[in-house]
């Protein structure tokens, strides 16, 4: 798909996800209205606030930095506003850049529509997570204590607001695909890369093994604890354990000690589902792309891991019958976890799959589009 056609849906999708997140943040004020607690309940209001406030232009309570009045309040409030402006600008730029690549290599035609929709949905979560991370230092400074436990604060703020991004990213992906289909109206069908089955199988297996390093090895309780405590130091960059766990671990698990074996196996079934989703995506992706390239496979690997995480989280929600009685908002609080680690391991898996594919002779000449 030509750049001139792909840029239109990419920009349209970036605008949509930005506007929807801005609207979600602006809606946080409605939770302070009289009667909101009576209608929704205190717990639901508190949970919704925690989801929406990371995208709200005004800080909670209308003050920042602990200042109630004076020039100090305006200075810290200005930092907060700057952080949110950076956050929304970064969401637009990151989503549009990723959507441009995905729409070019996975144009929504000839059986690629649903694949493109899922990939753009996953990329929306990645773009929002990166935008929150990029803008987090300004929010830490707006709190008035930026030099205190900076890295743990960065880790905490980087994971904020992810739950509301899940439905917003899905809506933006559907809009992007719709605009892309309109932009492709009348265009010739885009070609597919021809990839030998043996090379595709080997590449998918290698990429899945890369993801399994995080999911099976690093996420084991003792190994995760080592990551948490091994790196110490002093000053601003001390205590990187929380940040390392967030960027390196796709899960957390231990042996079945203290829990019934059946429950433990059911919990591990989610990890199996994640790896299955990643393997299937990496197996089919080279044959769906208009041209196999490292950037396209890396982006596809990231989207595959994010979709695997969403499938795992949906399975655990469905299998948690006792948790469902606590309310939908409670069980949905785990949605979107692990996106930062998915970014790292998805890129590594995509690159490893591409190298394996080419080494196995799986890349054939195809026209550049």
GROMACS .gro file of C-alpha atoms in nm:
model
  369
    1UNK     CA    1   0.000   0.000   0.000
    2UNK     CA    2   0.143   0.337  -0.103
    3UNK     CA    3   0.235   0.596   0.159
    4UNK     CA    4  -0.013   0.847   0.017
    5UNK     CA    5  -0.297   0.601   0.081
    6UNK     CA    6  -0.172   0.470   0.415
    7UNK     CA    7  -0.111   0.811   0.575
    8UNK     CA    8  -0.482   0.901   0.568
    9UNK     CA    9  -0.607   0.613   0.791
   10UNK     CA   10  -0.296   0.642   1.012
   11UNK     CA   11  -0.365   1.009   1.087
   12UNK     CA   12  -0.740   0.944   1.122
   13UNK     CA   13  -0.673   0.667   1.373
   14UNK     CA   14  -0.426   0.881   1.567
   15UNK     CA   15  -0.682   1.159   1.594
   16UNK     CA   16  -0.952   0.915   1.703
   17UNK     CA   17  -0.751   0.752   1.982
   18UNK     CA   18  -0.634   1.094   2.105
   19UNK     CA   19  -0.984   1.240   2.110
   20UNK     CA   20  -1.133   0.936   2.281
   21UNK     CA   21  -0.869   0.940   2.554
   22UNK     CA   22  -0.915   1.315   2.599
   23UNK     CA   23  -1.290   1.261   2.632
   24UNK     CA   24  -1.231   0.982   2.884
   25UNK     CA   25  -1.006   1.206   3.092
   26UNK     CA   26  -1.254   1.493   3.077
   27UNK     CA   27  -1.527   1.256   3.197
   28UNK     CA   28  -1.343   1.203   3.527
   29UNK     CA   29  -1.500   1.523   3.660
   30UNK     CA   30  -1.845   1.364   3.627
   31UNK     CA   31  -1.752   1.117   3.901
   32UNK     CA   32  -1.732   1.407   4.147
   33UNK     CA   33  -2.094   1.507   4.084
   34UNK     CA   34  -2.341   1.468   4.365
   35UNK     CA   35  -2.512   1.130   4.349
   36UNK     CA   36  -2.242   0.952   4.147
   37UNK     CA   37  -2.142   0.747   4.450
   38UNK     CA   38  -2.503   0.661   4.525
   39UNK     CA   39  -2.563   0.536   4.171
   40UNK     CA   40  -2.235   0.354   4.105
   41UNK     CA   41  -2.113   0.278   4.455
   42UNK     CA   42  -1.804   0.407   4.630
   43UNK     CA   43  -1.577   0.125   4.512
   44UNK     CA   44  -1.683   0.160   4.147
   45UNK     CA   45  -1.632   0.537   4.154
   46UNK     CA   46  -1.287   0.500   4.308
   47UNK     CA   47  -1.187   0.239   4.050
   48UNK     CA   48  -1.316   0.444   3.756
   49UNK     CA   49  -1.130   0.747   3.886
   50UNK     CA   50  -0.805   0.551   3.894
   51UNK     CA   51  -0.864   0.453   3.531
   52UNK     CA   52  -0.960   0.798   3.402
   53UNK     CA   53  -0.742   1.040   3.601
   54UNK     CA   54  -0.418   0.951   3.415
   55UNK     CA   55  -0.585   1.105   3.107
   56UNK     CA   56  -0.744   1.402   3.286
   57UNK     CA   57  -0.609   1.748   3.214
   58UNK     CA   58  -0.664   1.869   3.570
   59UNK     CA   59  -0.501   1.683   3.860
   60UNK     CA   60  -0.711   1.517   4.127
   61UNK     CA   61  -0.844   1.773   4.371
   62UNK     CA   62  -0.739   2.065   4.153
   63UNK     CA   63  -0.396   2.115   4.317
   64UNK     CA   64  -0.049   1.983   4.253
   65UNK     CA   65   0.272   1.960   4.446
   66UNK     CA   66   0.100   2.000   4.781
   67UNK     CA   67   0.048   2.374   4.730
   68UNK     CA   68  -0.295   2.515   4.803
   69UNK     CA   69  -0.235   2.865   4.668
   70UNK     CA   70   0.033   3.106   4.554
   71UNK     CA   71   0.293   3.090   4.282
   72UNK     CA   72   0.406   2.741   4.383
   73UNK     CA   73   0.066   2.599   4.293
   74UNK     CA   74   0.066   2.755   3.948
   75UNK     CA   75   0.421   2.632   3.882
   76UNK     CA   76   0.345   2.271   3.967
   77UNK     CA   77   0.004   2.286   3.800
   78UNK     CA   78   0.179   2.411   3.486
   79UNK     CA   79   0.409   2.107   3.498
   80UNK     CA   80   0.105   1.881   3.523
   81UNK     CA   81  -0.058   2.046   3.223
   82UNK     CA   82   0.267   2.013   3.027
   83UNK     CA   83   0.282   1.642   3.111
   84UNK     CA   84  -0.071   1.580   2.986
   85UNK     CA   85  -0.006   1.780   2.668
   86UNK     CA   86   0.305   1.569   2.603
   87UNK     CA   87   0.101   1.257   2.676
   88UNK     CA   88  -0.169   1.333   2.419
   89UNK     CA   89   0.082   1.450   2.158
   90UNK     CA   90   0.284   1.131   2.207
   91UNK     CA   91  -0.028   0.913   2.175
   92UNK     CA   92  -0.111   1.072   1.842
   93UNK     CA   93   0.243   1.050   1.701
   94UNK     CA   94   0.313   0.695   1.822
   95UNK     CA   95  -0.022   0.554   1.711
   96UNK     CA   96  -0.004   0.723   1.370
   97UNK     CA   97   0.354   0.601   1.312
   98UNK     CA   98   0.271   0.241   1.402
   99UNK     CA   99  -0.057   0.247   1.211
  100UNK     CA  100   0.123   0.377   0.902
  101UNK     CA  101   0.355   0.075   0.905
  102UNK     CA  102   0.079  -0.176   0.983
  103UNK     CA  103  -0.167  -0.042   0.725
  104UNK     CA  104   0.104  -0.045   0.457
  105UNK     CA  105   0.211  -0.401   0.528
  106UNK     CA  106  -0.133  -0.536   0.629
  107UNK     CA  107  -0.379  -0.349   0.406
  108UNK     CA  108  -0.740  -0.440   0.500
  109UNK     CA  109  -0.825  -0.648   0.194
  110UNK     CA  110  -0.800  -1.008   0.071
  111UNK     CA  111  -0.851  -1.167   0.412
  112UNK     CA  112  -0.634  -0.921   0.602
  113UNK     CA  113  -0.913  -0.707   0.751
  114UNK     CA  114  -0.951  -0.890   1.083
  115UNK     CA  115  -0.575  -0.933   1.113
  116UNK     CA  116  -0.524  -0.561   1.062
  117UNK     CA  117  -0.797  -0.479   1.313
  118UNK     CA  118  -0.639  -0.695   1.584
  119UNK     CA  119  -0.290  -0.561   1.511
  120UNK     CA  120  -0.407  -0.200   1.531
  121UNK     CA  121  -0.596  -0.274   1.852
  122UNK     CA  122  -0.279  -0.410   2.011
  123UNK     CA  123  -0.073  -0.121   1.878
  124UNK     CA  124  -0.315   0.127   2.038
  125UNK     CA  125  -0.230  -0.019   2.379
  126UNK     CA  126   0.142   0.004   2.302
  127UNK     CA  127   0.117   0.366   2.186
  128UNK     CA  128  -0.079   0.471   2.495
  129UNK     CA  129   0.162   0.291   2.730
  130UNK     CA  130   0.464   0.453   2.569
  131UNK     CA  131   0.294   0.794   2.581
  132UNK     CA  132   0.225   0.754   2.953
  133UNK     CA  133   0.587   0.651   3.011
  134UNK     CA  134   0.730   0.942   2.809
  135UNK     CA  135   0.523   1.199   2.998
  136UNK     CA  136   0.573   1.042   3.343
  137UNK     CA  137   0.886   1.249   3.439
  138UNK     CA  138   0.685   1.572   3.412
  139UNK     CA  139   0.413   1.429   3.633
  140UNK     CA  140   0.672   1.319   3.888
  141UNK     CA  141   0.815   1.671   3.890
  142UNK     CA  142   0.462   1.812   3.926
  143UNK     CA  143   0.425   1.610   4.246
  144UNK     CA  144   0.693   1.821   4.409
  145UNK     CA  145   0.922   1.531   4.504
  146UNK     CA  146   1.086   1.422   4.182
  147UNK     CA  147   1.415   1.332   4.345
  148UNK     CA  148   1.258   1.081   4.585
  149UNK     CA  149   1.249   0.720   4.456
  150UNK     CA  150   1.236   0.838   4.096
  151UNK     CA  151   1.251   0.496   3.927
  152UNK     CA  152   0.977   0.334   4.142
  153UNK     CA  153   0.759   0.639   4.075
  154UNK     CA  154   0.831   0.608   3.703
  155UNK     CA  155   0.735   0.240   3.710
  156UNK     CA  156   0.410   0.315   3.892
  157UNK     CA  157   0.304   0.599   3.662
  158UNK     CA  158   0.397   0.407   3.346
  159UNK     CA  159   0.136   0.143   3.419
  160UNK     CA  160  -0.146   0.389   3.493
  161UNK     CA  161  -0.460   0.432   3.285
  162UNK     CA  162  -0.418   0.112   3.083
  163UNK     CA  163  -0.765  -0.033   3.152
  164UNK     CA  164  -0.955   0.245   2.975
  165UNK     CA  165  -0.717   0.220   2.679
  166UNK     CA  166  -0.837  -0.134   2.594
  167UNK     CA  167  -1.185  -0.031   2.464
  168UNK     CA  168  -1.056   0.301   2.330
  169UNK     CA  169  -0.785   0.129   2.124
  170UNK     CA  170  -1.041  -0.117   1.985
  171UNK     CA  171  -1.269   0.167   1.872
  172UNK     CA  172  -0.976   0.354   1.717
  173UNK     CA  173  -0.860   0.038   1.537
  174UNK     CA  174  -1.205  -0.017   1.388
  175UNK     CA  175  -1.212   0.345   1.268
  176UNK     CA  176  -0.861   0.314   1.119
  177UNK     CA  177  -0.957  -0.001   0.929
  178UNK     CA  178  -1.274   0.161   0.799
  179UNK     CA  179  -1.086   0.465   0.669
  180UNK     CA  180  -0.818   0.238   0.520
  181UNK     CA  181  -1.080   0.038   0.331
  182UNK     CA  182  -1.225   0.362   0.193
  183UNK     CA  183  -0.875   0.478   0.093
  184UNK     CA  184  -0.817   0.146  -0.088
  185UNK     CA  185  -1.145   0.161  -0.275
  186UNK     CA  186  -1.076   0.102  -0.642
  187UNK     CA  187  -0.713  -0.001  -0.582
  188UNK     CA  188  -0.572  -0.331  -0.702
  189UNK     CA  189  -0.542  -0.614  -0.446
  190UNK     CA  190  -0.212  -0.599  -0.264
  191UNK     CA  191   0.022  -0.897  -0.311
  192UNK     CA  192   0.128  -1.134  -0.034
  193UNK     CA  193   0.473  -1.259   0.049
  194UNK     CA  194   0.530  -1.620  -0.049
  195UNK     CA  195   0.690  -1.801   0.243
  196UNK     CA  196   0.775  -2.174   0.252
  197UNK     CA  197   0.585  -2.356   0.526
  198UNK     CA  198   0.896  -2.509   0.683
  199UNK     CA  199   1.071  -2.173   0.715
  200UNK     CA  200   0.758  -2.012   0.861
  201UNK     CA  201   0.720  -2.291   1.117
  202UNK     CA  202   1.083  -2.261   1.226
  203UNK     CA  203   1.066  -1.881   1.248
  204UNK     CA  204   0.747  -1.894   1.457
  205UNK     CA  205   0.901  -2.148   1.693
  206UNK     CA  206   1.217  -1.941   1.746
  207UNK     CA  207   1.014  -1.626   1.809
  208UNK     CA  208   0.790  -1.806   2.058
  209UNK     CA  209   1.093  -1.941   2.245
  210UNK     CA  210   1.217  -1.583   2.286
  211UNK     CA  211   0.884  -1.483   2.445
  212UNK     CA  212   0.891  -1.797   2.663
  213UNK     CA  213   1.221  -1.680   2.816
  214UNK     CA  214   1.030  -1.401   2.989
  215UNK     CA  215   0.707  -1.590   3.051
  216UNK     CA  216   0.857  -1.915   3.181
  217UNK     CA  217   1.208  -1.838   3.303
  218UNK     CA  218   1.223  -1.477   3.420
  219UNK     CA  219   0.868  -1.471   3.554
  220UNK     CA  220   0.930  -1.757   3.794
  221UNK     CA  221   0.902  -1.627   4.149
  222UNK     CA  222   1.262  -1.678   4.259
  223UNK     CA  223   1.405  -1.535   3.936
  224UNK     CA  224   1.167  -1.239   3.948
  225UNK     CA  225   1.272  -1.171   4.308
  226UNK     CA  226   1.636  -1.169   4.201
  227UNK     CA  227   1.559  -0.911   3.933
  228UNK     CA  228   1.373  -0.704   4.190
  229UNK     CA  229   1.660  -0.690   4.440
  230UNK     CA  230   1.984  -0.754   4.247
  231UNK     CA  231   2.043  -0.397   4.131
  232UNK     CA  232   2.085  -0.141   4.407
  233UNK     CA  233   2.253   0.192   4.433
  234UNK     CA  234   2.210   0.544   4.553
  235UNK     CA  235   2.084   0.873   4.422
  236UNK     CA  236   1.817   0.947   4.165
  237UNK     CA  237   1.854   0.617   3.975
  238UNK     CA  238   1.844   0.388   4.279
  239UNK     CA  239   1.593   0.104   4.320
  240UNK     CA  240   1.534   0.007   3.955
  241UNK     CA  241   1.371  -0.324   4.054
  242UNK     CA  242   1.009  -0.218   3.989
  243UNK     CA  243   1.100  -0.076   3.648
  244UNK     CA  244   1.299  -0.385   3.551
  245UNK     CA  245   1.011  -0.615   3.645
  246UNK     CA  246   0.771  -0.405   3.442
  247UNK     CA  247   0.985  -0.416   3.127
  248UNK     CA  248   1.113  -0.774   3.158
  249UNK     CA  249   0.832  -0.987   3.304
  250UNK     CA  250   0.528  -1.097   3.109
  251UNK     CA  251   0.380  -1.281   3.407
  252UNK     CA  252   0.443  -1.406   3.758
  253UNK     CA  253   0.419  -1.762   3.881
  254UNK     CA  254   0.552  -2.016   4.129
  255UNK     CA  255   0.515  -2.387   4.194
  256UNK     CA  256   0.184  -2.541   4.303
  257UNK     CA  257   0.285  -2.545   4.671
  258UNK     CA  258   0.000  -2.421   4.888
  259UNK     CA  259  -0.261  -2.445   4.611
  260UNK     CA  260  -0.451  -2.736   4.455
  261UNK     CA  261  -0.276  -2.876   4.149
  262UNK     CA  262  -0.590  -2.832   3.938
  263UNK     CA  263  -0.612  -2.460   4.016
  264UNK     CA  264  -0.243  -2.418   3.946
  265UNK     CA  265  -0.273  -2.592   3.608
  266UNK     CA  266  -0.578  -2.380   3.522
  267UNK     CA  267  -0.380  -2.066   3.600
  268UNK     CA  268  -0.089  -2.186   3.387
  269UNK     CA  269  -0.331  -2.252   3.100
  270UNK     CA  270  -0.332  -1.877   3.043
  271UNK     CA  271   0.042  -1.883   2.979
  272UNK     CA  272  -0.002  -2.169   2.733
  273UNK     CA  273  -0.270  -1.966   2.554
  274UNK     CA  274  -0.038  -1.665   2.534
  275UNK     CA  275   0.240  -1.870   2.376
  276UNK     CA  276  -0.010  -2.033   2.138
  277UNK     CA  277  -0.134  -1.693   2.022
  278UNK     CA  278   0.222  -1.574   1.968
  279UNK     CA  279   0.319  -1.887   1.774
  280UNK     CA  280   0.011  -1.873   1.548
  281UNK     CA  281   0.061  -1.502   1.482
  282UNK     CA  282   0.428  -1.542   1.393
  283UNK     CA  283   0.343  -1.846   1.180
  284UNK     CA  284   0.081  -1.665   0.971
  285UNK     CA  285   0.222  -1.313   0.971
  286UNK     CA  286   0.495  -1.355   0.703
  287UNK     CA  287   0.240  -1.489   0.455
  288UNK     CA  288   0.000  -1.201   0.524
  289UNK     CA  289   0.251  -0.917   0.484
  290UNK     CA  290   0.294  -0.747   0.150
  291UNK     CA  291   0.668  -0.761   0.216
  292UNK     CA  292   0.856  -0.927   0.502
  293UNK     CA  293   1.086  -0.672   0.666
  294UNK     CA  294   1.243  -0.633   1.009
  295UNK     CA  295   1.025  -0.332   1.109
  296UNK     CA  296   0.705  -0.507   0.997
  297UNK     CA  297   0.791  -0.832   1.175
  298UNK     CA  298   0.902  -0.646   1.489
  299UNK     CA  299   0.575  -0.452   1.500
  300UNK     CA  300   0.385  -0.773   1.431
  301UNK     CA  301   0.571  -0.949   1.712
  302UNK     CA  302   0.478  -0.673   1.957
  303UNK     CA  303   0.112  -0.690   1.852
  304UNK     CA  304   0.116  -1.070   1.880
  305UNK     CA  305   0.244  -1.062   2.240
  306UNK     CA  306  -0.007  -0.792   2.339
  307UNK     CA  307  -0.293  -0.993   2.188
  308UNK     CA  308  -0.165  -1.301   2.372
  309UNK     CA  309  -0.169  -1.107   2.698
  310UNK     CA  310  -0.526  -0.990   2.633
  311UNK     CA  311  -0.633  -1.348   2.555
  312UNK     CA  312  -0.467  -1.472   2.874
  313UNK     CA  313  -0.632  -1.201   3.082
  314UNK     CA  314  -0.973  -1.271   2.925
  315UNK     CA  315  -0.935  -1.641   3.004
  316UNK     CA  316  -0.853  -1.568   3.367
  317UNK     CA  317  -1.150  -1.334   3.395
  318UNK     CA  318  -1.379  -1.600   3.250
  319UNK     CA  319  -1.240  -1.873   3.477
  320UNK     CA  320  -1.249  -1.659   3.793
  321UNK     CA  321  -1.607  -1.732   3.896
  322UNK     CA  322  -1.560  -1.613   4.254
  323UNK     CA  323  -1.404  -1.287   4.137
  324UNK     CA  324  -1.695  -1.217   3.902
  325UNK     CA  325  -1.919  -1.174   4.206
  326UNK     CA  326  -1.701  -0.878   4.308
  327UNK     CA  327  -1.811  -0.684   4.000
  328UNK     CA  328  -1.707  -0.638   3.640
  329UNK     CA  329  -1.482  -0.342   3.717
  330UNK     CA  330  -1.290  -0.548   3.973
  331UNK     CA  331  -1.218  -0.836   3.738
  332UNK     CA  332  -1.133  -0.598   3.452
  333UNK     CA  333  -0.866  -0.420   3.657
  334UNK     CA  334  -0.602  -0.659   3.526
  335UNK     CA  335  -0.661  -0.576   3.158
  336UNK     CA  336  -0.365  -0.426   2.979
  337UNK     CA  337  -0.099  -0.555   3.217
  338UNK     CA  338   0.240  -0.643   3.073
  339UNK     CA  339   0.231  -0.417   2.765
  340UNK     CA  340   0.571  -0.265   2.841
  341UNK     CA  341   0.731  -0.610   2.860
  342UNK     CA  342   0.540  -0.708   2.545
  343UNK     CA  343   0.707  -0.421   2.364
  344UNK     CA  344   1.056  -0.545   2.449
  345UNK     CA  345   0.999  -0.918   2.399
  346UNK     CA  346   0.774  -0.867   2.097
  347UNK     CA  347   1.046  -0.673   1.917
  348UNK     CA  348   1.303  -0.941   2.004
  349UNK     CA  349   1.066  -1.218   1.891
  350UNK     CA  350   0.989  -1.042   1.563
  351UNK     CA  351   1.355  -0.979   1.485
  352UNK     CA  352   1.450  -1.337   1.578
  353UNK     CA  353   1.170  -1.473   1.357
  354UNK     CA  354   1.284  -1.255   1.065
  355UNK     CA  355   1.648  -1.365   1.097
  356UNK     CA  356   1.541  -1.729   1.117
  357UNK     CA  357   1.309  -1.689   0.821
  358UNK     CA  358   1.584  -1.547   0.602
  359UNK     CA  359   1.841  -1.799   0.724
  360UNK     CA  360   1.600  -2.081   0.635
  361UNK     CA  361   1.554  -1.945   0.286
  362UNK     CA  362   1.201  -1.825   0.351
  363UNK     CA  363   1.229  -1.485   0.185
  364UNK     CA  364   1.141  -1.462  -0.180
  365UNK     CA  365   1.150  -1.168  -0.411
  366UNK     CA  366   0.835  -0.962  -0.408
  367UNK     CA  367   0.740  -0.621  -0.539
  368UNK     CA  368   0.785  -0.330  -0.302
  369UNK     CA  369   0.462  -0.153  -0.222
   0.00000   0.00000   0.00000
